[in-house]
Each structure stands twice: as structure tokens, then as C-alpha cells.
Amino acid sequence: MKRLFDWVLAVLTAPMFVGCGADFDPGSRVVGTRVVAVVVDQPYAHPGETVKVDAQALDTLGRPLEWGFVTCFAPRATTPFACFQKIAEDAAGGTLPALTIGPSNTYSYTVPADALARLPVEARPSAYVGVLIVTCPGKIQPGDTQGLPLACVADGRALRLDEFEVGVKRVFLREKDRNQNPVIAKVNWDGVEWPEGEVKEVSPCGSSTENRYDRCDGGEKHVVAAILGAGVRETGTDELGNPFTEDVAIQHYATEGLFEYDARIGDRPETGWVARAGASGKTVTLWFVARDNRGGVGWTSRRVKVR
Amino acid sequence: MSQGGKVVAKATTTFDGVFVFGQLAPGTYAVKVTLDGFQPFAVDETVAAGEETQVVYRPQVIPPKPTGDEPIEIEVKGQKPPREVTRHVLEAAELKKIPGTNGDAIRAIENLPGVARPPSVQGLLIVRGSAPFDTGIFIDGTQIPIAYHFGGLVSVVPSEVLERIEFYPGNYGVQFGRGMGGVVDIGLRSPKKDGFHGLLQVDLLDGRAMIEGPIGTRTRFLAAARRSWVDAWLKPVLESTGTGVSTAPVYYDAQVILEHDVTDQTTARFAFFGAKDRLAITLNAPDPNDPGGGDLGVSLWFWYLQGRVQSKLPGGHRWTTTISYGADAQDVQFASNYLRITTYPLTLRTDFRAKLADSASAVFGIDTQWSNADIQLKVPPIQREGEAPSPFFSRPPSVFDFNAKLFRPGAYALLDWRPLEDLTLLPGVRVDYAKDTAEWNVSPRIAGRWNVTKHPRTTIKGGTGVFYQPPQPNESIPPYGTVGLGNNRSVHYSLGFEREFGRHVELSVEGFYKDLRNLVVQSDAAASTQSGASWANTGSGRVAGAEFLLRYKNDGKFFGWIAYTLSKSQRRDAPGEPLRDFQYDQTHILSVLASYQLGNGWQVGGRFRYVTGSPYTPYTGGVGDYDAGAYAAIPGALYSARDGAFHRLDLRVDKTWKFPGWQLGAYLDIQNVYNRRNPEGQQYNFNYSKSQAVAGLPILPIVGLRGEL
């Protein structure tokens, strides 16, 4: 069993070392095109049901976005890459669903009535439909982007994968279970409620290049917090008989500045935030995205003007 | 030397007391020792076929005065000719003074040919291009789950309680089975019976104590314990970096040995050995790259009770039986995910060595394992080997709580035959059964050694054999594993020579090849288990290489060696696929080490290592996981890139002060003297668009004190 133990330990701790110790830009800083939240009205969908997918993205260069949607039914694994593999297999078998391309950031999908019945019993606990979403600040075309069979062309060139967005949202398939999307009840600014339309004003710290919150000195540092609604953290026993208690995390994004914590657990949502000198004179958008670990997503945003 | 009252041989020792009787027929001999100024004495010695008997005599000086002098020790050095093609035996004096190992005997193995360098802070043993779990680690025949405490800096058995470490890089004898890699067989030593002795040692990593001595005339004991205090100084260091560590790594181990002479020919021994490692990390916030994170807790422990009876039987036969029972546990908890495996192995090993004729002896043995495991887990679905990391925040976990039983009986027979005076052949066969795969395996093996010249000795050696390894329990036992799996299979081939240049210098060159078949790999088939994975015996591979060892054996002042391994280890997951580099493939592995006694209690040594960087799977970019709000890497070709080369210099200085009845030692062991930033893999930014190499351990000086009674 040592092999299993080593594998589990490596998998569980691997994310802790992504970006660890290096001076990479924080993932919370949005540069270019970024999808910050994808909400499905029913994260746990039933066979025969139609679900609506609503993707929220921004492009810091103000370019119009083109969206592409395609689904993968019951991939072999629950990784995003497994969805790509399933689509490739379906394409090879001549059953590829059409890629829906257009300016709309929403998409509807109807779960087949026999979606669960057609799967082996062992595969049902993790059965899902993956919605592959392409978010392009240009035109989506067939092509090859770092191994993916598509391209996003803008300004006359095919963009690199980190210049546009490709990702997967899962719609889990269940006979009876439901999952509610988490709701952010309010956002606090230094402990006081921050209404959605209110634009705060701050002074930036002295650096335009610093990537650590604790080293960005000389400006105003404020504590922001996305407060979850009551009962957001669902608990119970699922239809498979497994007891569960949701983990809910708040992730932060901003078009400039540094968060003390890019993510927090829902019970301890406070994080510091400071703007950097390079944002002087600009209005920065802060996004707060609540995610539960069963596919539920809720979000809100606020704006800050940097002096 | 006489037998049946008839003198059969005479010898005169060298200036340092060494004598050798060569080519004796098996049997019991009376050895009479005389030397001017010493009291003559006579003892009986038994010589078995195919083995070299080593003895140390301590003749008493004839006291010129009634006050007398201390006894003088005359040590007869020698080694058993190996039964296997290649067996490396390190002397105790070398083991404790190898630079860069902090005096840890088991870590000395990493300097031998055929042993790859494991990734930093991973205590793995990678032998001849095999996976770490292909190599078995045994304490007197009882397999233990790990060789090293966390970080790989310290082994789980301290050097002070070791009698021997035998390392077989491959093509080993039929006494060992259920493995395709190498074997490390660690022997606990007998407690001393010439009075009470003790040891106290402290250094930056741990503190240890040991006491031993006789209980009456026929019984003796040894008790030792060790605890790390890395947590005492590492915790504040980590906290200052903002890691949020609540407990730094802590390790413990303990050994108790009770040995009793039942008769003059039979010794019974009871041993307890165990170890525990514990680590806990508290994070201030979840990781944005996988926001399900929380506190991490890891605990590993094992303990075994072992009973062993060794008997010398009339006619030169020997019988050894070892029974052990214990538990080993692996426990990891990360946020709401967990894996808890507690295994209770019961093993029986009995080994009967019979003398058949003057030129032949035989070994018959039984080697059986029962194991009962309790398993609870809630973990992300299994990923394929080399599959890129993907957030598991919202991926439905596999949840299991089940019991698994393993029954793996085995038996073996070996003939030790000398058809010619200088030719030894060792044909053997082993039969194993694994209940979890319902598979019987017959493993024929043969090794041979031919002494082409005697003085200096030149030996040509070679061998081949079949090795089976059952799947890991999580691969073969339902509901987690796949039903119907077979055992992994490997055929080892090796051919080489050994050449002595005088008493102290020896060159060993050996080529090896391993053909790997029926390897258990993750299958592309739809999941047939509730773990979300399927397994199949579609893997295959090969390992080819050559090992060179130029060694200057310890002459009391100096020892050292140059070990170099050239190897290529490749795998494929399915027939028809091209071979690719194996995860632990390292093309060049060079170790150069030397240690010299300056006199007046001073000893200095150095070790230099150069190793080709390990393969890794590069990531070409990232795609969004919109449930986790993070990115999953897009993997490039499996293990198609390599880290930069590793090289490092270690130095060690020892100083010993001798006092009446005890001695005090101090040492400074500096690892990575020139503070090389060795690449140990890659780290990526949040969306896998940028990467940089991760640096390994920086310069690490360890200072220690050691008092011995």
C-alpha cells in the first residue's frame, strides 16, 4: 500500500507547491482575458433536465469576447483534461456535439434522459457532463494551441493559451440530489458593509512591481471580506449514502493590487488588499467568488478608485 | 589446524595478525594459536561449504607482572564469498564515517553502484532502474515498509544496532522473493556480553541513547531509542517564512534485543523494532490553486516483534527460524480528505542449510506472509502515472472503508555446488503463491562464480533469474483494485568480473539487463473499480546498464571508492507503444568518496556525487477548472524532459578523545559544501504558463557529540 500512500500524499500536497517560493505574478491578478466564475443553475442535474450555464469573464484590454461551448459526456476521469480526451474520442467516433460559438456567455444543455442508466454502476458516483468553454478576445477557429485542437485569433495572430481561456465546468449527474449555489450575502470593507454600487478610494503602496502583500508598504491597506449567506455550507447524506459537509472557499480576483490571501475559507473570509502604484488614477474591479466543493458557485464584484 | 587429531594445515599471521586457511573441506577443525608473549589456546571452528568462516581471537598477553595488561585484539578479516552474483558488504568502520550521510549506515547504500539518487527529501531506494517499491528492505528477514524517516536524512534503524547490511542490487538468491528490484537485508547485532556498554549521541537532527550488557552468563540485552528535535529549531524557521507550520517533522525509533543461549549450539533471540514519523502543517488560508486545502497531517509508524532461533546441528547443518508479527500504519489527512491504512503482517521464515557433500550444500526454506489490512480512505480519484496535476476541490472523492487480507506463501531450494575447485554454481528455485492474484509462480535462478586467478584474485561472475512481484494491494483487491490482475514479472541477467590489486584494492565491473513484463499499469479501459481506475498487466520495459566499483578497502587509515553506474531504464504502458524513459531513470551516477585517519583521533573525509537529472513530464500550459477556480496542467510527453544535473560535495571531520573506560567523539558533517542549487523538479505559476526549477537542499552542516562506554 506504500505506492497508494505515496500517490495520495503527492496528489494532496502538490497544489501547495504550485508557485511556491517563486516570484510569479499572483493568480488573483487578472491580466488580459480571464474567466472568474461559471455558474450553473443546477450544479447537480437530473436526467432529462435542462441546465443553464452562465460564464463571467473580463478582458482588461476591453476587447469583445467570443464564446465557444461544447460538452463531453461522462469522461473517464474528473480532470479537465479528461473532457478534452472524451471530445477527441467522440470526434474520432463521429459523435462530436457541435461547438456553439457566439458573443453570448450563456449556454443551455439538456441532460439525456438515460444519462445515468447508460453508465456502469461503478461510474455513477462521479458521473458528470463537462461543459468545455472557450473564451476568446478575437475569433475562435480550428487550429492547434499547445496541443488543443482550436485557436483564438486576435490582431492577426493565434494567441497563446495563456492569452485566452479554455476550461471545463462540470455538471454532476444525480437521480435525486441537489446542490445549491453558495450565496454571498454582503461584502465588508474594514468591517463595514460595502454596498455593490459604492466605489471606494484608496492610496496605493509605493511599488508597482512588488508581488507580496506584506512587502507592499506605504499605501492604504484595507480588510475586505465576502460574507456568505446563512446555511450556505450544506451538510447531509447524499443519495449514495455518503455523509457530506461542504467545503466553501472564497477566491479573490482584481485587475490590480495584492491580496493578503488569494483564497480564504468561507468561515474566515477576511483578507487584506492593497493597490500598487501602477494603478494610480485607475478604477480597479475586485471579484469575490464563493465555491463549494460540489460544483456550486456564487459571485459578486466591487470597484475601487486608486488615487 | 587439525581434524580428527591430524594436523591438516598451518599458517603464520601477517604483521597485523591476519591469517587465512584456504580450500578447506567442510567440517569441524581444532585451531591452536601460539605466539610468543601470549597464552596459547585452542578452539573448534566449523567450516561450511561455500562459505568463509571469519573469527576474531583475543589471546591473553602473558602478564609480565601480577598487575597484568589489557587483552590485545587480533582481528581476522574476511568476507563470505557471495552466494549471489553481486553482494556489497560495507564494514562498520566505513559505514559510520562516510561523509554526507551523517554517520547513518543505511544511507551509505546510496553510494554504491546501481543505486540512483532519489528526489530531494524523499527517502526512497531506487535500485538498477526499478521503482522504489520494487526493492525490499528487510531486518533479519522481516520486511519493513520504509527505510528512512521523513526527508530521507536518517534511516529507521540507527547504525549502532547493526551487525551488517547486505545489499543485493539484483539477481539475488531464492531466499528473497516478491520483488523485482534489489534487496537490502539489515542484520541487527547481538548485544555485547563482556560487560555493560552505553552510548549517548546528540546532533542537530536527533538524540539517541543505547545500553546493552549481559544478564547472567547466557543472556544479554540491548535497548536503544532515538528522537528527532528537528521540530525544535525548524518550526520557528518555517513560521518565519509564513508557512503556517504547527508541528515540524518529528521522528522516533526504538530497538530492543534480548538474546539467550539455549544451548552451546542454539541461540534464541527476541527483538522489537519500530519507528514513527509525524508531520502536521496548518495553513492560514486554503491554497488558491486548489481551495479545498486545509491542515495537513501525516503519520507513519511501524513496529514488529520478532522471534528467531538459530541452531548449529550435527554434521555441519544449520537451521534458522524467524517469526514476526507487527503493524504498520500510514495516515494522511488533508482538509476533509484522508487515507488510513493499518496493516498487521505475520511472517514466517525458516531456513535449513544442509551439508550434502564436501563440495555441495543445500538450502531449503519457507518464506510466508499473512497480512490483514484495515483501510479507510476518502481521496481524489486516481490519476494515471505522469498525469498532470488537477485541482481536486470539487471532484467527487473515492470513499472506502474495507478490510483486505493477503496470503502469500513461498518456498525455496538452493544448491551450493562446487563442481571444480574454483567454480561455484548456485542453482535455485523458488515457488510463490499470491492469494490476491490466485497465481502460482515458479522462479528459477542461477548464479555462478569462477575464480580465474587466486593471488591476486580474479573472479568472473554471472547469473540470471526470474523474479515475480505481486501487485500492490490497492491495485488488486476489490473494491478499490481490479480483480483478475496477474503478478509483475522480471528476468535479470548479469555478467561481470572482480579483480583484486593487492590486499586492499578491488575492481568490480558488471553489466546487467532486466526484462520487465506483465507490469501493472493503469488501463485505458473504463473504470472497473470504485476507485475510478482500472489496472491491467499490459506494461513492459527494460533496464540495461553497467556498474563499476574501484574500492580501496579500509586499511585502518584510509578507505574510499569510486562507484559509477551507467544505465537506461525504459517502460511502455501497452504493447505497440514506443519505449519511454522511466520516472527514476538516471543515466550517469558517480560517487567518489574517501576517508583518512590523520592520527591523534582525527579523521577527515569527503564525498562527491554527480547524477544525471531525473525525468519529468513537462506541462505545456493550463486549462481552467471552473469548479475549483484554478487551472489544470496540460501534460507534454510522459517523462520527456529532465532536470539539470545534480552534483554535490560533502565533507566530514571526526575527532575522538579516548578516556579510561569510555570515549568521546565529535563530528562535523557538512552536506552540499559549495551550496549548489541542485534542480529538483519544476514549479509553475498559477496557469502553468511559466516555470522555474526548484532548488534542493542548501548547505547543511550537522554537528554532533557522541559518548560511548
Short mmCIF file of N, CA and C in Angstrom, two decimals, chain B residues 80 87 89-90 92 95 105-106 138-141 159 161-168 176 184-189 269 308 310:
data_model
loop_
_atom_site.label_atom_id
_atom_site.label_comp_id
_atom_site.label_asym_id
_atom_site.label_seq_id
_atom_site.Cartn_x
_atom_site.Cartn_y
_atom_site.Cartn_z
N LYS B 80 32.51 -13.58 3.48
CA LYS B 80 31.98 -14.77 2.84
C LYS B 80 31.98 -14.55 1.34
N ARG B 87 27.08 -8.93 -4.25
CA ARG B 87 26.63 -8.55 -2.93
C ARG B 87 27.64 -7.56 -2.39
N VAL B 89 29.11 -5.58 0.73
CA VAL B 89 29.13 -5.57 2.18
C VAL B 89 30.04 -4.42 2.61
N LEU B 90 29.52 -3.58 3.46
CA LEU B 90 30.30 -2.45 3.96
C LEU B 90 30.71 -2.71 5.39
N ALA B 92 31.75 -1.84 9.27
CA ALA B 92 31.20 -0.90 10.24
C ALA B 92 32.03 0.37 10.32
N LEU B 95 31.00 2.49 7.46
CA LEU B 95 29.60 2.93 7.47
C LEU B 95 29.40 4.21 8.27
N ALA B 105 24.37 4.40 8.70
CA ALA B 105 24.90 3.26 7.96
C ALA B 105 24.05 2.92 6.75
N ILE B 106 22.73 2.94 6.92
CA ILE B 106 21.87 2.52 5.81
C ILE B 106 21.94 3.53 4.67
N PHE B 138 14.63 -5.45 4.47
CA PHE B 138 14.37 -6.47 5.48
C PHE B 138 15.24 -6.22 6.71
N ILE B 139 14.70 -6.55 7.86
CA ILE B 139 15.51 -6.62 9.07
C ILE B 139 15.52 -8.08 9.48
N ASP B 140 16.67 -8.70 9.31
CA ASP B 140 16.81 -10.13 9.59
C ASP B 140 15.66 -10.94 8.99
N GLY B 141 15.32 -10.64 7.77
CA GLY B 141 14.33 -11.42 7.04
C GLY B 141 12.91 -10.91 7.16
N SER B 159 22.75 3.15 13.26
CA SER B 159 23.94 2.37 12.93
C SER B 159 24.42 1.53 14.11
N VAL B 161 23.06 -0.34 16.21
CA VAL B 161 22.48 -1.66 16.49
C VAL B 161 22.63 -2.61 15.31
N LEU B 162 23.39 -2.21 14.33
CA LEU B 162 23.53 -3.04 13.13
C LEU B 162 24.74 -3.97 13.22
N GLU B 163 24.54 -5.16 12.75
CA GLU B 163 25.67 -6.07 12.59
C GLU B 163 26.17 -6.03 11.15
N ARG B 164 25.24 -5.95 10.23
CA ARG B 164 25.62 -6.00 8.83
C ARG B 164 24.52 -5.38 7.98
N ILE B 165 24.89 -4.91 6.83
CA ILE B 165 23.93 -4.51 5.81
C ILE B 165 24.34 -5.21 4.54
N GLU B 166 23.49 -6.03 4.05
CA GLU B 166 23.79 -6.70 2.79
C GLU B 166 22.88 -6.11 1.72
N PHE B 167 23.50 -5.68 0.68
CA PHE B 167 22.76 -5.02 -0.39
C PHE B 167 22.93 -5.80 -1.68
N TYR B 168 21.84 -6.27 -2.22
CA TYR B 168 21.85 -7.02 -3.48
C TYR B 168 21.15 -6.16 -4.53
N PHE B 176 14.97 -14.63 -1.27
CA PHE B 176 14.13 -13.43 -1.33
C PHE B 176 13.23 -13.49 -2.56
N VAL B 184 17.70 -5.10 0.37
CA VAL B 184 18.57 -4.64 1.44
C VAL B 184 18.22 -5.46 2.67
N ASP B 185 19.17 -6.25 3.13
CA ASP B 185 18.94 -7.10 4.30
C ASP B 185 19.79 -6.58 5.44
N ILE B 186 19.11 -6.06 6.43
CA ILE B 186 19.79 -5.43 7.56
C ILE B 186 19.83 -6.43 8.70
N GLY B 187 20.99 -6.64 9.28
CA GLY B 187 21.11 -7.57 10.41
C GLY B 187 21.32 -6.82 11.70
N LEU B 188 20.44 -7.07 12.67
CA LEU B 188 20.67 -6.48 14.00
C LEU B 188 21.76 -7.28 14.69
N ARG B 189 22.59 -6.61 15.42
CA ARG B 189 23.71 -7.32 16.03
C ARG B 189 23.32 -7.91 17.38
N ARG B 269 16.47 -15.48 20.06
CA ARG B 269 16.51 -14.02 20.17
C ARG B 269 15.12 -13.44 19.97
N ARG B 308 13.54 -15.33 16.88
CA ARG B 308 14.42 -16.07 15.97
C ARG B 308 15.19 -17.13 16.76
N GLN B 310 18.31 -19.85 16.16
CA GLN B 310 19.38 -20.32 15.27
C GLN B 310 20.07 -21.51 15.92
#
